[in-house]
Short mmCIF file of C-alpha atoms in Angstrom, two decimals:
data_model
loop_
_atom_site.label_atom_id
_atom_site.label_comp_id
_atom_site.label_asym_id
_atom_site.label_seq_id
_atom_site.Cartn_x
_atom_site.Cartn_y
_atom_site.Cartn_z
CA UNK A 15 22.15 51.75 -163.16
CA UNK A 16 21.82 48.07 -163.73
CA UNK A 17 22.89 44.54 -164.16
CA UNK A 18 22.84 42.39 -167.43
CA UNK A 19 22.02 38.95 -166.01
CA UNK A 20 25.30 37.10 -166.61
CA UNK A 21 24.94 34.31 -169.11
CA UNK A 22 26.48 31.30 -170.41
CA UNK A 23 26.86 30.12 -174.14
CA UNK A 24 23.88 27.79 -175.47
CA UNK A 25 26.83 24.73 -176.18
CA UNK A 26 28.30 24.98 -172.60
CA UNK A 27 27.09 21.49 -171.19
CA UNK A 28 24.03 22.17 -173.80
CA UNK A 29 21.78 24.66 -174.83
CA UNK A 30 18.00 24.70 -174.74
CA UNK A 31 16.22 21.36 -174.95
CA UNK A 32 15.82 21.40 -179.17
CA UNK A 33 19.81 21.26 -178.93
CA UNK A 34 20.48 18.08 -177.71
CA UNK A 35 20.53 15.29 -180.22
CA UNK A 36 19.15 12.06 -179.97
CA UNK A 37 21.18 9.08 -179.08
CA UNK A 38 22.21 7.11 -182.22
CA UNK A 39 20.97 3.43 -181.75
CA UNK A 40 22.08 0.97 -184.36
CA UNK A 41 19.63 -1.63 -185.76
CA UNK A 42 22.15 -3.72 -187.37
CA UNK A 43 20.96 -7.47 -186.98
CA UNK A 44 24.63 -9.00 -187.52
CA UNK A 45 25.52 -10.55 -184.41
CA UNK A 46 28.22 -9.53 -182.43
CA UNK A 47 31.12 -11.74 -182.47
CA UNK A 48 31.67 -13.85 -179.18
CA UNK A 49 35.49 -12.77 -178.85
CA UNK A 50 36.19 -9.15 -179.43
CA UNK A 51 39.45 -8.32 -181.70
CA UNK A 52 42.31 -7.86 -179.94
CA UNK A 53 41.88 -3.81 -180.57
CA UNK A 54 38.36 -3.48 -179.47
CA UNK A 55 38.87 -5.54 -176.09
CA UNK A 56 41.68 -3.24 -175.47
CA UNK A 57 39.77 -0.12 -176.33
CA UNK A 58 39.82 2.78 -173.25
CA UNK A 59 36.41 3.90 -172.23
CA UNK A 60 36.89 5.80 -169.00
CA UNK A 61 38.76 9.05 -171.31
CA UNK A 62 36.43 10.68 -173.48
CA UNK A 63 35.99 14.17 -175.70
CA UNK A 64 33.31 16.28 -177.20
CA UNK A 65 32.90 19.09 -179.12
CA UNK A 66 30.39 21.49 -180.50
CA UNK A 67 29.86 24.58 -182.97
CA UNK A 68 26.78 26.72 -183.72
CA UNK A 69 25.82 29.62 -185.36
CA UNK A 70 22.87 31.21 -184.33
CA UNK A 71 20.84 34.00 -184.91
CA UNK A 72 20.75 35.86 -181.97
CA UNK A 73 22.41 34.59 -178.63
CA UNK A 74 19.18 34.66 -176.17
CA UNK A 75 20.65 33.19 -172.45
CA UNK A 76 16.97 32.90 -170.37
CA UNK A 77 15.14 35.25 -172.98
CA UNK A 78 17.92 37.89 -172.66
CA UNK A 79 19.91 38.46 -175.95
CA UNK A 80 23.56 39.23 -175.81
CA UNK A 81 24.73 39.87 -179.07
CA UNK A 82 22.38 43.13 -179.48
CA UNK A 83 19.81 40.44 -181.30
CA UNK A 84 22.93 40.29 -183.90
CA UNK A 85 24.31 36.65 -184.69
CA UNK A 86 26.95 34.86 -182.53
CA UNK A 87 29.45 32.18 -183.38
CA UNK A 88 29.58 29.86 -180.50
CA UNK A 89 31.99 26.31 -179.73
CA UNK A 90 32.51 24.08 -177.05
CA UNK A 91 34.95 21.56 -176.32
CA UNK A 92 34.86 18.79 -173.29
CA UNK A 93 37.06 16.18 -171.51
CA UNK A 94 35.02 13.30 -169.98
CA UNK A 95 36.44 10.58 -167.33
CA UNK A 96 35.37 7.33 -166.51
CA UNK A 97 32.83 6.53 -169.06
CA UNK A 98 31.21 10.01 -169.00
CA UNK A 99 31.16 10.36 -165.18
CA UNK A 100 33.02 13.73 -164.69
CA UNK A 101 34.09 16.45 -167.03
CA UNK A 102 35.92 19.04 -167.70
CA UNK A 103 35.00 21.63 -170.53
CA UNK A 104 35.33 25.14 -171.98
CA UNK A 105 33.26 27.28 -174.54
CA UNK A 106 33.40 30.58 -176.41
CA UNK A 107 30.91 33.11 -177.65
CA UNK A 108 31.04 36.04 -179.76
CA UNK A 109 28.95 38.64 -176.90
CA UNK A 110 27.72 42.24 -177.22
CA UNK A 111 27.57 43.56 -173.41
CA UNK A 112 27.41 47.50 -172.03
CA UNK A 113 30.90 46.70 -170.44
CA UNK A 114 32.41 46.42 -174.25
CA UNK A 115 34.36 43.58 -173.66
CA UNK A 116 37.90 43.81 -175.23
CA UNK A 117 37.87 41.01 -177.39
CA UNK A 118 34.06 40.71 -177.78
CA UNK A 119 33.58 36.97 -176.50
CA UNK A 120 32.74 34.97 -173.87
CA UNK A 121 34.86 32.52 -172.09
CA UNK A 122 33.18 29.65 -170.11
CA UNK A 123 34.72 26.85 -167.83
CA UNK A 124 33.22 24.25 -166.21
CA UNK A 125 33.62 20.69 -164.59
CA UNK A 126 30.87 18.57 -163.28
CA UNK A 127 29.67 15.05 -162.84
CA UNK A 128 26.74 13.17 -164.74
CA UNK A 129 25.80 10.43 -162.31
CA UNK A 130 22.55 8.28 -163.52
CA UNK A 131 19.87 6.55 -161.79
CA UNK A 132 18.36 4.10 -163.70
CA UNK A 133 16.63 5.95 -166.56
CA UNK A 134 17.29 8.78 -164.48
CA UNK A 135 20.24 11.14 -165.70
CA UNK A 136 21.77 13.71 -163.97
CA UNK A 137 24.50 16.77 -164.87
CA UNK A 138 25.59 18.88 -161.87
CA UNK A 139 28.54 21.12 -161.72
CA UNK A 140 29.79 24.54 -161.87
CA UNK A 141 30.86 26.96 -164.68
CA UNK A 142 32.80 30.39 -164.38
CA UNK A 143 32.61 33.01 -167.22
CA UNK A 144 35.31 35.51 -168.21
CA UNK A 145 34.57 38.53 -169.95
CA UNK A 146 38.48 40.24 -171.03
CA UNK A 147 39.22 43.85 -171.35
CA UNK A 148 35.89 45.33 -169.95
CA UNK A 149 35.32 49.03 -169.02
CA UNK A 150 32.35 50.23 -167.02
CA UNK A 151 29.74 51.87 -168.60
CA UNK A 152 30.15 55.80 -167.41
CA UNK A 153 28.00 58.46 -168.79
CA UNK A 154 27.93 62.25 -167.52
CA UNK A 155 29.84 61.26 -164.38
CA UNK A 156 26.58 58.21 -163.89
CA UNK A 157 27.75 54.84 -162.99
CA UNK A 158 25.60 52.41 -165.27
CA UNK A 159 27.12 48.92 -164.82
CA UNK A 160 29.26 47.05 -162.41
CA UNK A 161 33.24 46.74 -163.11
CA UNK A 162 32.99 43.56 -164.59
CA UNK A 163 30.34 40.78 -165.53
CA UNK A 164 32.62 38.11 -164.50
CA UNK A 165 30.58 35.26 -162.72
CA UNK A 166 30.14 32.00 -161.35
CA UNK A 167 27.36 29.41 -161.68
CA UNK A 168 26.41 26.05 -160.14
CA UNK A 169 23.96 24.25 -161.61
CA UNK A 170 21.84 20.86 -161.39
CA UNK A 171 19.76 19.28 -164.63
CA UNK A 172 18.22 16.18 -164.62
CA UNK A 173 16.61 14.69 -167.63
CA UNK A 174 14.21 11.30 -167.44
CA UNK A 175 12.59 9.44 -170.65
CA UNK A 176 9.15 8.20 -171.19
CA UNK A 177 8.47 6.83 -174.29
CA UNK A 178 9.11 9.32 -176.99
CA UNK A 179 8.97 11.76 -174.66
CA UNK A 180 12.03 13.53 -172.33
CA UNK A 181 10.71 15.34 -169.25
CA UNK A 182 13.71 17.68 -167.65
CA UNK A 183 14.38 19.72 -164.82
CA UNK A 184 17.09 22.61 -164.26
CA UNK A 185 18.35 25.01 -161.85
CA UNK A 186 21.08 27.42 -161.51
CA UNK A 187 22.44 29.37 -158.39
CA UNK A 188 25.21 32.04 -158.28
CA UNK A 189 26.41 33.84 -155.12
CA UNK A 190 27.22 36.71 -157.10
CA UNK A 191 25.44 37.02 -160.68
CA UNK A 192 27.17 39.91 -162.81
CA UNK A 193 29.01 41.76 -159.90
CA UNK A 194 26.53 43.51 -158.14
CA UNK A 195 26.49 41.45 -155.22
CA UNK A 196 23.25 40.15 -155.79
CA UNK A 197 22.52 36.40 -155.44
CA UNK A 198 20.44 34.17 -158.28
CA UNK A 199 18.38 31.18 -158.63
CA UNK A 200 16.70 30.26 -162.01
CA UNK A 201 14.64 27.12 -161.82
CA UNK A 202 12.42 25.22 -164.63
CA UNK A 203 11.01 22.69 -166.45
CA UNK A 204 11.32 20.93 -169.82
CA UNK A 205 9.51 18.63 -171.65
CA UNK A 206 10.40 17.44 -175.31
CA UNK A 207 8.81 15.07 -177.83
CA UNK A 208 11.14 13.01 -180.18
CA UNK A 209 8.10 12.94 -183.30
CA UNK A 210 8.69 9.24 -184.53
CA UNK A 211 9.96 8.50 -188.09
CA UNK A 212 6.64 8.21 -190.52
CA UNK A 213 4.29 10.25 -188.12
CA UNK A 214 1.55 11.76 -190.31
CA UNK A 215 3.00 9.59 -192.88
CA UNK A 216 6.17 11.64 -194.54
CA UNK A 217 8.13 12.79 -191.49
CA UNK A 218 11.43 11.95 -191.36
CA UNK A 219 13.78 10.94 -188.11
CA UNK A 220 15.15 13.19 -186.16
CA UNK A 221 12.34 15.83 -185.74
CA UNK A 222 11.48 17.14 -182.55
CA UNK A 223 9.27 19.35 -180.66
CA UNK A 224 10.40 20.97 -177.04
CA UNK A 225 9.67 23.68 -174.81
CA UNK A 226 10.94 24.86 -171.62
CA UNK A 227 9.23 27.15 -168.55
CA UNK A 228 11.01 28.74 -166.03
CA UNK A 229 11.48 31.54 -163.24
CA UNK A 230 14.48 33.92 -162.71
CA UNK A 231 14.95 35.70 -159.22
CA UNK A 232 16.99 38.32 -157.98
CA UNK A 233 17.55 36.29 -154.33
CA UNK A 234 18.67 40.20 -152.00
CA UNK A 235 19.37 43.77 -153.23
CA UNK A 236 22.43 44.21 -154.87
CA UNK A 237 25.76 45.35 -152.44
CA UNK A 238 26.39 48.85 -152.64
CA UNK A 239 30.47 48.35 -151.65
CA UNK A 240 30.50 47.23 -155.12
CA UNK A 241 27.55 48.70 -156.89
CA UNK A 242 24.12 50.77 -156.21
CA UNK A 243 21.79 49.33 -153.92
CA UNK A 244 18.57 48.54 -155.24
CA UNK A 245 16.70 45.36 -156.17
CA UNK A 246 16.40 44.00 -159.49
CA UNK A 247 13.69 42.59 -161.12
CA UNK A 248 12.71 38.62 -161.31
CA UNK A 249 10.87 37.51 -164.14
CA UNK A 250 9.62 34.48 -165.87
CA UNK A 251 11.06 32.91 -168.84
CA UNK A 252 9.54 30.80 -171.69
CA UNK A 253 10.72 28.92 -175.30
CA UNK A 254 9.27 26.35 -177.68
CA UNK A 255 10.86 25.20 -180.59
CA UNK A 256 11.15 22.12 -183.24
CA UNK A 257 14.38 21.09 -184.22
CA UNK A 258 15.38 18.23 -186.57
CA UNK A 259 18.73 16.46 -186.12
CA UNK A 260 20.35 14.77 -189.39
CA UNK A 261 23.71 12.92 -188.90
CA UNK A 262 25.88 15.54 -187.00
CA UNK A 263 24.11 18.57 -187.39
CA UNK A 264 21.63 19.91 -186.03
CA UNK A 265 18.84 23.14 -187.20
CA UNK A 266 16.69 24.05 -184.21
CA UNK A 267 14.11 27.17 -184.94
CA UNK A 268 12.57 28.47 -181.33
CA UNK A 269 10.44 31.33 -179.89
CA UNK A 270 11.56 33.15 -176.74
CA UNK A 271 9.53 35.17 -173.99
CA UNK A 272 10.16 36.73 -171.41
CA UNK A 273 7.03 38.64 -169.43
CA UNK A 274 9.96 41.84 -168.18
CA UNK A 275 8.42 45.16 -169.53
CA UNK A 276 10.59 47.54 -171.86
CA UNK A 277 11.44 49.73 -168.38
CA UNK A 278 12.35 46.27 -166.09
CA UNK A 279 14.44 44.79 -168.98
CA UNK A 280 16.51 48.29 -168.94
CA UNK A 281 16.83 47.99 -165.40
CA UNK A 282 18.09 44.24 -165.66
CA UNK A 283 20.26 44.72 -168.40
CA UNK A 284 21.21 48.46 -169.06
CA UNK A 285 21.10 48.38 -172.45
CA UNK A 286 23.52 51.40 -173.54
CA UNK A 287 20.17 52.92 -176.07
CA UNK A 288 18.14 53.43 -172.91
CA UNK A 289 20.94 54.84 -171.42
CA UNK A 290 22.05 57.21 -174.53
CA UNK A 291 18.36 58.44 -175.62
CA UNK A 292 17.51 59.06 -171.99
CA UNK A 293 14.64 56.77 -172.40
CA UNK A 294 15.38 54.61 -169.54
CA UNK A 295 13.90 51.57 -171.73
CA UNK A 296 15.15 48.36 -173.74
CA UNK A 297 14.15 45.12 -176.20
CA UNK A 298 16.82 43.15 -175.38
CA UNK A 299 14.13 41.18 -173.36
CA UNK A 300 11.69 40.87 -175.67
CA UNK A 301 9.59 38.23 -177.75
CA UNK A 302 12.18 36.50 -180.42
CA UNK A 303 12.39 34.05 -183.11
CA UNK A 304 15.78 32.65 -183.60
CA UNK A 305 17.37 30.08 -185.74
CA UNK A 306 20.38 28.19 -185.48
CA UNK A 307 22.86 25.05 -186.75
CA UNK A 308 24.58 23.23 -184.20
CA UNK A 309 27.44 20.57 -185.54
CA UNK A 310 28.52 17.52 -182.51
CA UNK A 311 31.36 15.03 -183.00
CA UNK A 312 32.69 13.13 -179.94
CA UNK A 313 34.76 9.99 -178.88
CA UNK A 314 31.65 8.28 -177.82
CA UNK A 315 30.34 7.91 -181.72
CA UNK A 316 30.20 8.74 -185.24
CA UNK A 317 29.41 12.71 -185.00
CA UNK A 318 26.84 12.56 -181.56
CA UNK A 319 26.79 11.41 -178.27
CA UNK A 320 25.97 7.84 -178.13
CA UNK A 321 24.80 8.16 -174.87
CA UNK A 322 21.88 10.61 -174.08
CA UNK A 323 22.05 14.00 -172.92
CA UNK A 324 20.31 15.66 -170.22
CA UNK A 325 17.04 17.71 -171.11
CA UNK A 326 18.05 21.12 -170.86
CA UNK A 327 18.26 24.96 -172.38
CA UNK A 328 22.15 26.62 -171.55
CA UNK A 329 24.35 26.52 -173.15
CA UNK A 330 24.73 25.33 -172.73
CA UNK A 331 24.38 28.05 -174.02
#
């Protein structure tokens, strides 16, 4: 009788903090002409558009897998006004979830606004996900899962340089995570290291080392007009990864953690096993090694964004 903590696709508005390219910065030393052509000078920057794909390994949202630690196919697509200001976006995942969704995916929408503050850069908004067709999980007359995952998230991630190094800062707060009733808060903190080109003498550009801590809490018991009521378990949540980035793709290879025991990550996410073998235990929350190739093209340049993203994990995710 539990709650899989909702989550979001690694692309929407990012993933973890290997999964955001670097900015592409031309070193071209041909000055720029003093009179623009007549198309450039008329070009439109306040309308923008990215997009994203990724195949990964096993789609891990805060240390939790939902695919059943079986590959996903993930995209993401975006709208961005006046120079990057606001958005608008959307994203897809292929999801495995005790509710069976009918088709198997996740749907994601979301809208926000990326003000900056000098080298300061900010991403707040909110995203909705949509899970189609579901069924709750019903075994011997037991109720195991809540009608429907369906949930809403609002978020805030900042993201601030120094040197070769990013240092970011997320959290996320829903009224009602997975429809139990039950109110969430995840908060952490990021730090990644762009490795320069040449370090140790052979590296190429684009490599990059990153790592993210955080804590998840259950805010109040969950409401038992909609579901059981009992309290759910917080935990802590940990990855650290090296990605490299070439062109518009790029590989990222990370280890998750979470510190929920076998029992707690049952109770969090009633995987259908612990249900079915009456062991009342799961390893959807544990340790994890996953892979995965991200492709970006947008408006703003050729294949990445131009400008940088925020620090984050998500999502993203």
């Amino acid at each position: 009788m539990s709650l899989l903590v909702a989550g979001v696709p690694a692309l929407a508005s990012g993933a973890r903090a290997a999964d955001v390219p670097d900015s592409k910065i031309s070193d071209s030393k041909i000055p720029a002409p003093k009179t623009l052509p007549p198309e450039a000078a008329a070009a439109n920057t306040d309308i923008g558009w990215a997009f994203s794909a990724r195949v990964v390994s096993d789609y891990n949202f805060f240390g939790i897998t939902y695919s059943n630690h079986q590959p996903a196919v993930q995209a993401y697509g975006e709208l961005q006004f006046f120079d990057n200001f606001a958005y608008v976006a959307a994203a897809v995942s292929s999801t495995y979830l005790p509710t069976l969704p009918s088709p198997p995916i996740e749907f994601d929408v979301s809208g926000g606004f990326r003000p900056k503050f000098g080298d300061l850069t900010a991403d707040i908004g909110v995203i909705g996900f949509l899970y189609l067709g579901e069924r709750r999980l019903v075994v011997d007359n037991v109720i195991w899962t809540p009608a429907s995952y369906n949930s809403v998230l609002a978020y805030t991630k900042l993201s601030y340089p120094i040197g070769d190094f990013v240092l970011g800062a997320n959290t996320y707060y829903s009224p009602n995570i997975g429809g139990a009733g039950v109110q969430m808060n995840y908060t952490a903190g990021l730090l990644r290291y762009n490795i320069p080109e040449n370090a140790l003498g052979f590296l190429p550009a684009g490599l990059s080392v990153s790592g993210e801590f955080g804590r998840y809490s259950f805010l109040n018991r969950s409401d038992s007009r909609v579901f059981y009521d009992f309290k759910y378990p917080s935990f802590n949540y940990g990855n650290v990864g090296i990605s490299y980035n070439f062109d518009k793709f790029t590989l990222d290879l990370r280890f998750h953690k979470t510190d929920l025991s076998k029992s707690d990550c049952f109770v969090a996410t009633t995987d259908p096993r612990g249900v079915y073998s009456g062991s009342g235990r799961s390893n959807w929350c544990g340790s994890a090694i996953i892979g995965s190739l991200q492709f970006d093209i947008s408006s703003a340049g050729a294949g990445v964004f131009d400008s940088p993203k925020p620090l984050e994990t998500a999502p993203p995710r």
